[in-house]
Amino acid sequence: KAFADYDAGKISLSDLQSEQDKAAKDSVERMEATGSQLATDGEQRASSFATYPIIDTLGGAGLADNLKADGQYFAIFDDGHHRQLPRLTKGPLKYRTYASDYFKKSKPYAKKCGMKQAVIAPSMLYLLYPLDGEVEGYPKSDFVEDLVNECEKDIRTCFDAGAARVSIDFTEGRLAAKNDKRNPWTGAHLLKTFVDLYNQVLDRFSAAERKNIGIHTCPGGDCDSVHSFDVDYHELLPSMFQMNAGYFLIQLASEKDKEKVYKEIGETIRKDANGVKQVAFIGVVNPLDPNVETPEQIRDAILTASKYIPTDQLGATDDCGFSPFSIDVKPKHGSPDFARDIAFWKISNRVKGVQMARNLKELIPLLQIYLGYATLHTMVAVAPPPLSGLRVLEFAGLAPGKLSLATELNISRAAANPSQGPFTGLLLADYGADILRIDRAHPSAHSSTPPPPTADLLTRHKSSIAVNLKTPAGIDLVKSLVPTVDIVIDPFRPGVLENTAAMAGHDINYIAVSGVLALLGRKNEKPYAPANIMGDFAGGGAMCFMGILLALLAREGSGLGQVVEANMVDGSNYLASMPRLGLRHPIWDRPRGDNLLDGGCPYYDTYETRDGKFMSVGALEPQFFAALLKGLDIDPASLPGPREDRDTWPALADLFTRTFKSKARAEWEAIFDGTDACCTPVLTYPELERGGFDQRPPVTLKGSPGIAIADGENDRPAAEGVGIGIEGEGWVSKGLPPGKDGEEKLAKWMGWIRGRQYDLVDGGLVKMEMGRNPYAKL
């Protein structure tokens, strides 16, 4: 509508651009909400995706003087409507707009993931040149050279702007075999010409680059109609797979005989396309159809396809369903807006369906999340992180008033202390959960000059709202959010939220009464507290995270939520199960600091080097101990006695101490590197940061990794996570100011807008009553 109003002179260019920004932002945010790890703006900045390089709007704005509007039809659809191209009247062909121009404007909207971009095909723009004859003074060979140059630039500038992948729209593929008498070019046998043209472009990219360049093909998707559905895929696929692209997006959900097409794909897809293994992404949902496919149906389609297509060359996609033009009515749906909502629902179900298929069969291809006829695309290297789609409310340390959180709601409420709560939230966020932190009100929250970040450093991937919980309307706001989330993290001692708490304490107190602290420390010295790693983070936050996962699994069967109560006494005590059970066995039956694994054993200890640094030794097994002695240049015959004899341990420890002090740490590193001596340097965090240590998610899931921490390309090993990394790379946290990005979360989760459903009062958000601010003056 904005494009039409602009063409009609009803709105200004800035008004049009404002509407484009809103539409693009909405697309990116809703795409991220589906669990996708690569987003797109939906190409909604282009009035005509088919001709965005040469014209600004369907009304003709920006048409160059060497183009006329009376070109040939690129498609005549089954419902009778058509789409027409301009006609080239003289050379040279030059793009007015590149897809990267759109990409650069939309990239900042992607908060959690990288982005990809679609570009128009050289075959589409090839049709600008007259079918018969030549343009005076501009032979077709010169035109093709210019076209290839511009197509290469269109793709390359997208990569330069940060696009993780680039897809080329080849909707005219099946049309090239249609031979429609009303549309002469479709009977001109241009398919081979198109394939050769594509390879001229693709050959300008390396194999590594072409891995991230794909081809989309479909029978059209414009105004709920198609243009070449009657053309058998056999007419296209053998030729199309001769293109040296890395992946192919193939409409298939709407096909009548899917297995026939699966079989042909499996027979014609190439393992080596000039250095690239091709991947076929088969359509498993049909956005032209308002009926929503279930995850189970999608799973079954993928498993059927895997019988014919090698699983390392198989992915899933959506059929096209939206027009590449700004004018697109949806008669089967009733309205474009409704069709859009249905489409994102389909995307979400397909993400779930692909994961279900992967759980049943080890499918390790790329997962393609694609929607629309060159309209909404995105690709990820693997399935989305496993907790994608989960909503979490995390209470900051703000000592709220009494909140009655009904456990009969199908949420899990986790009770954790002010340190372990944020760590639990961080673990959830790093594996894809959507976290909204509830902060106390602040005078400058939700303003153009936000307050400084809170002291909490565990804030990556989180958003915040400041809430005035001293008011009934503030509490009402939180209560309105609770039924829509999966998890509520209460960072207080059990009972604080209900005002029934027991006595206070800190990490050191909890691990002290758990018995764990008494295990830690040197012989004849006082117990040594391991910072707050054992209690707050291991025994508290990590255990709370595990409890939440267990509650979510239980909810799958019961449909009910429950309270997850994590306390550091039980958690740290459980982590110490092995030494506790070893108290009655030789492995741990002596006082603190005199056992095999607590510093009593000389070959399981740390030693200072000549330069004041340290080496660690863990040579428990005989063969590793022998390798240690070899590296230390100690003759086994010179040892004070058998290494198992505890009476000799003090003398052996003294020998090792003197030996390690004889060289600098770097010298010992060089000696032991690559050996089986179990002797490694004790590295500090500053050293690791200076050395470029690669921060990674704590657990690698091959099929659905966590979110990447270190900077890098989206296409990376699963151990590094998915996405392009985070600012600070795990070394620096800028914290989270109260109110940052939280209102965007309210809009995404609830559809709320300030001034309608909620308002800002005294630095905190409050719920409005039926559109009325309860604190507004009459």
Coordinates of C-alpha atoms in Angstrom, one line a residue, residues 166-416:
V166 CA 23.1 -15.4 -1.1
S167 CA 20.3 -17.1 -3.0
I168 CA 19.6 -16.5 -6.7
D169 CA 15.9 -16.5 -7.7
F170 CA 15.4 -18.8 -10.7
T171 CA 11.6 -18.9 -10.9
E172 CA 11.8 -18.9 -14.7
G173 CA 13.5 -22.3 -14.7
R174 CA 10.3 -24.4 -15.3
L175 CA 8.9 -21.6 -17.4
A176 CA 11.8 -22.1 -19.8
A177 CA 10.3 -25.5 -20.7
K178 CA 6.6 -24.5 -20.8
N179 CA 6.3 -23.4 -24.4
D180 CA 3.3 -21.1 -23.7
K181 CA 2.1 -19.8 -27.0
R182 CA 1.0 -16.6 -25.3
N183 CA 4.5 -16.0 -24.1
P184 CA 7.1 -16.6 -26.9
W185 CA 10.3 -16.7 -24.8
T186 CA 9.0 -19.9 -23.0
G187 CA 9.2 -21.7 -26.3
A188 CA 12.6 -20.4 -27.4
H189 CA 14.6 -23.3 -25.7
L190 CA 16.5 -21.0 -23.4
L191 CA 17.1 -23.4 -20.5
K192 CA 20.6 -24.4 -21.7
T193 CA 21.4 -20.7 -22.3
F194 CA 20.3 -19.9 -18.8
V195 CA 22.4 -22.6 -17.2
D196 CA 25.5 -21.5 -19.2
L197 CA 24.7 -17.9 -18.1
Y198 CA 24.6 -18.9 -14.4
N199 CA 27.9 -20.7 -14.7
Q200 CA 29.5 -17.7 -16.2
V201 CA 28.5 -15.8 -13.0
L202 CA 29.3 -18.7 -10.6
D203 CA 32.7 -19.4 -12.2
R204 CA 33.8 -16.0 -10.9
F205 CA 33.6 -17.3 -7.3
S206 CA 35.7 -19.7 -5.5
A207 CA 34.4 -23.1 -4.3
A208 CA 34.3 -21.8 -0.8
E209 CA 32.2 -18.9 -1.9
R210 CA 29.9 -21.0 -4.1
K211 CA 29.1 -23.2 -1.1
N212 CA 27.1 -20.2 0.2
I213 CA 25.5 -19.3 -3.1
G214 CA 22.2 -21.1 -3.9
I215 CA 19.5 -21.3 -6.6
H216 CA 15.8 -21.1 -5.9
T217 CA 13.3 -22.6 -8.3
C218 CA 9.5 -22.9 -8.2
P219 CA 6.4 -22.7 -10.4
G220 CA 5.7 -19.2 -9.1
G221 CA 3.7 -17.9 -6.2
D222 CA 2.0 -14.6 -7.0
C223 CA -1.5 -13.7 -5.8
D224 CA -2.0 -17.3 -4.7
S225 CA -1.5 -18.4 -8.3
V226 CA 1.3 -20.2 -10.2
H227 CA 2.8 -20.0 -13.7
S228 CA 4.5 -23.3 -14.5
F229 CA 3.1 -26.0 -12.2
D230 CA 2.2 -28.1 -15.2
V231 CA 5.8 -28.4 -16.3
D232 CA 7.3 -31.7 -15.1
Y233 CA 10.4 -31.3 -12.9
H234 CA 12.1 -33.8 -15.2
E235 CA 12.3 -31.0 -17.7
L236 CA 14.3 -28.9 -15.3
L237 CA 16.3 -30.8 -12.7
P238 CA 19.0 -32.6 -14.8
S239 CA 19.9 -29.2 -16.4
M240 CA 19.6 -27.2 -13.2
F241 CA 22.0 -29.4 -11.3
Q242 CA 24.6 -28.6 -13.9
M243 CA 24.9 -25.2 -12.3
N244 CA 27.9 -25.1 -10.1
A245 CA 26.0 -23.7 -7.1
G246 CA 26.3 -25.0 -3.6
Y247 CA 22.6 -25.4 -2.8
F248 CA 19.2 -25.5 -4.4
L249 CA 15.8 -24.5 -3.0
I250 CA 13.2 -26.6 -4.7
Q251 CA 9.4 -26.2 -4.3
L252 CA 8.0 -29.6 -3.6
A253 CA 5.3 -29.6 -0.9
S254 CA 2.6 -28.7 -3.6
E255 CA 3.8 -31.4 -6.0
K256 CA 1.4 -34.3 -6.6
D257 CA 4.1 -37.1 -7.0
K258 CA 6.7 -36.0 -4.5
E259 CA 8.6 -39.3 -4.4
K260 CA 9.2 -39.2 -8.2
V261 CA 10.9 -35.8 -7.7
Y262 CA 12.9 -37.0 -4.7
K263 CA 14.2 -39.9 -6.8
E264 CA 15.2 -37.6 -9.7
I265 CA 16.9 -35.2 -7.3
G266 CA 18.9 -38.1 -5.8
E267 CA 19.9 -39.3 -9.3
T268 CA 21.0 -35.9 -10.7
I269 CA 22.4 -33.9 -7.7
R270 CA 26.2 -33.8 -7.8
K271 CA 28.7 -34.7 -5.2
D272 CA 31.3 -32.5 -6.9
A273 CA 30.1 -29.4 -8.8
N274 CA 33.5 -27.9 -9.6
G275 CA 34.7 -28.3 -6.0
V276 CA 31.3 -28.0 -4.2
K277 CA 29.0 -30.7 -2.8
Q278 CA 25.5 -29.7 -3.8
V279 CA 22.7 -29.7 -1.3
A280 CA 19.0 -29.9 -2.2
F281 CA 16.4 -28.2 0.1
I282 CA 13.1 -29.8 -0.6
G283 CA 9.9 -27.9 0.1
V284 CA 7.9 -29.4 2.9
V285 CA 5.3 -26.7 3.6
N286 CA 3.1 -24.8 1.1
P287 CA 2.4 -21.2 1.9
L288 CA -0.1 -20.9 -0.9
D289 CA -2.3 -23.3 1.1
P290 CA -3.9 -21.8 4.3
N291 CA -3.9 -25.2 5.9
V292 CA -1.0 -25.5 8.3
E293 CA 1.2 -28.6 8.1
T294 CA 2.0 -30.3 11.4
P295 CA 5.5 -31.0 12.5
E296 CA 4.8 -34.7 12.2
Q297 CA 3.8 -34.3 8.6
I298 CA 6.9 -32.4 7.9
R299 CA 9.0 -35.0 9.6
D300 CA 7.5 -37.8 7.5
A301 CA 8.2 -35.9 4.3
I302 CA 11.8 -35.4 5.1
L303 CA 12.3 -39.1 6.1
T304 CA 10.7 -40.2 2.9
A305 CA 13.0 -37.9 0.9
S306 CA 16.0 -39.3 2.8
K307 CA 15.3 -42.7 1.1
Y308 CA 16.3 -41.2 -2.2
I309 CA 18.6 -38.2 -1.5
P310 CA 21.8 -38.7 0.4
T311 CA 21.3 -37.2 3.9
D312 CA 24.5 -35.1 3.6
Q313 CA 22.9 -33.5 0.6
L314 CA 19.4 -33.1 1.9
G315 CA 17.7 -30.1 3.6
A316 CA 14.2 -28.8 4.1
T317 CA 12.6 -25.6 2.8
D318 CA 9.2 -24.0 2.2
D319 CA 7.5 -23.7 -1.1
C320 CA 7.1 -20.1 -2.4
G321 CA 4.0 -18.4 -1.4
F322 CA 4.4 -14.6 -1.7
S323 CA 4.7 -12.4 -4.7
P324 CA 8.1 -10.7 -5.6
F325 CA 6.0 -7.6 -6.2
S326 CA 4.6 -5.1 -3.8
I327 CA 1.0 -5.8 -4.9
D328 CA 0.0 -9.2 -3.8
V329 CA -3.6 -10.2 -3.0
K330 CA -4.3 -13.5 -1.2
P331 CA -7.7 -14.8 -2.3
K332 CA -7.2 -18.2 -0.7
H333 CA -6.3 -16.6 2.6
G334 CA -8.6 -13.6 2.6
S335 CA -5.8 -11.0 3.3
P336 CA -2.0 -10.8 2.9
D337 CA -1.7 -10.1 6.6
F338 CA -3.4 -13.3 7.6
A339 CA -1.3 -15.2 5.0
R340 CA 1.8 -13.7 6.6
D341 CA 0.8 -14.9 10.0
I342 CA 0.0 -18.4 8.6
A343 CA 3.4 -18.5 6.8
F344 CA 5.4 -17.8 10.0
W345 CA 3.4 -20.5 11.7
K346 CA 4.3 -22.9 9.0
I347 CA 8.0 -21.9 9.3
S348 CA 7.9 -22.6 13.0
N349 CA 6.3 -26.0 12.5
R350 CA 8.9 -26.8 9.8
V351 CA 11.7 -26.0 12.2
K352 CA 10.2 -28.4 14.7
G353 CA 9.5 -31.0 12.0
V354 CA 13.0 -31.0 10.8
Q355 CA 14.3 -31.5 14.3
M356 CA 11.9 -34.4 14.8
A357 CA 13.3 -36.0 11.6
R358 CA 16.8 -35.5 12.8
N359 CA 16.1 -37.1 16.1
L360 CA 14.8 -40.2 14.3
K361 CA 17.5 -40.3 11.6
E362 CA 21.0 -38.8 11.6
L363 CA 20.4 -36.1 9.1
I364 CA 23.4 -33.8 9.1
P365 CA 22.7 -31.5 6.2
L366 CA 22.1 -27.8 6.2
L367 CA 18.6 -26.9 7.5
Q368 CA 17.0 -24.4 5.1
I369 CA 14.2 -22.1 6.4
Y370 CA 12.8 -20.5 3.3
L371 CA 9.5 -18.8 2.8
G372 CA 8.2 -17.0 -0.2
Y373 CA 8.8 -16.4 -3.9
A374 CA 12.1 -14.5 -3.3
T375 CA 10.3 -12.9 -0.3
L376 CA 11.3 -14.5 3.0
H377 CA 14.5 -16.5 3.0
T378 CA 16.9 -17.7 5.6
M379 CA 19.4 -20.5 6.0
V380 CA 21.2 -22.0 8.9
A381 CA 24.0 -24.5 9.0
V382 CA 22.2 -26.8 11.4
A383 CA 19.0 -26.9 13.3
P384 CA 18.2 -23.9 15.7
P385 CA 19.5 -24.1 19.2
P386 CA 17.5 -26.6 21.3
L387 CA 15.7 -24.1 23.5
S388 CA 14.6 -21.8 20.7
G389 CA 11.1 -20.6 21.2
L390 CA 11.2 -20.9 25.0
R391 CA 10.2 -17.7 26.9
V392 CA 11.8 -16.9 30.2
L393 CA 11.1 -14.2 32.8
E394 CA 14.2 -13.6 35.0
F395 CA 13.7 -11.5 38.1
A396 CA 16.7 -9.3 38.9
G397 CA 17.6 -8.7 42.5
L398 CA 14.9 -6.2 43.1
A399 CA 13.1 -7.6 46.2
P400 CA 9.6 -7.5 44.8
G401 CA 6.4 -7.4 46.8
K402 CA 4.4 -10.6 47.2
L403 CA 3.5 -12.2 43.8
S404 CA 1.2 -15.1 43.7
L405 CA 2.6 -17.3 40.9
A406 CA 0.1 -20.1 40.3
T407 CA 1.9 -23.4 39.8
E408 CA -1.1 -24.8 37.9
L409 CA 0.0 -22.7 34.9
N410 CA 2.0 -24.8 32.5
I411 CA 5.2 -23.0 33.4
S412 CA 8.3 -24.0 35.3
R413 CA 9.2 -21.7 38.1
A414 CA 12.8 -21.9 39.2
A415 CA 13.9 -20.7 42.6
A416 CA 17.5 -19.7 42.6

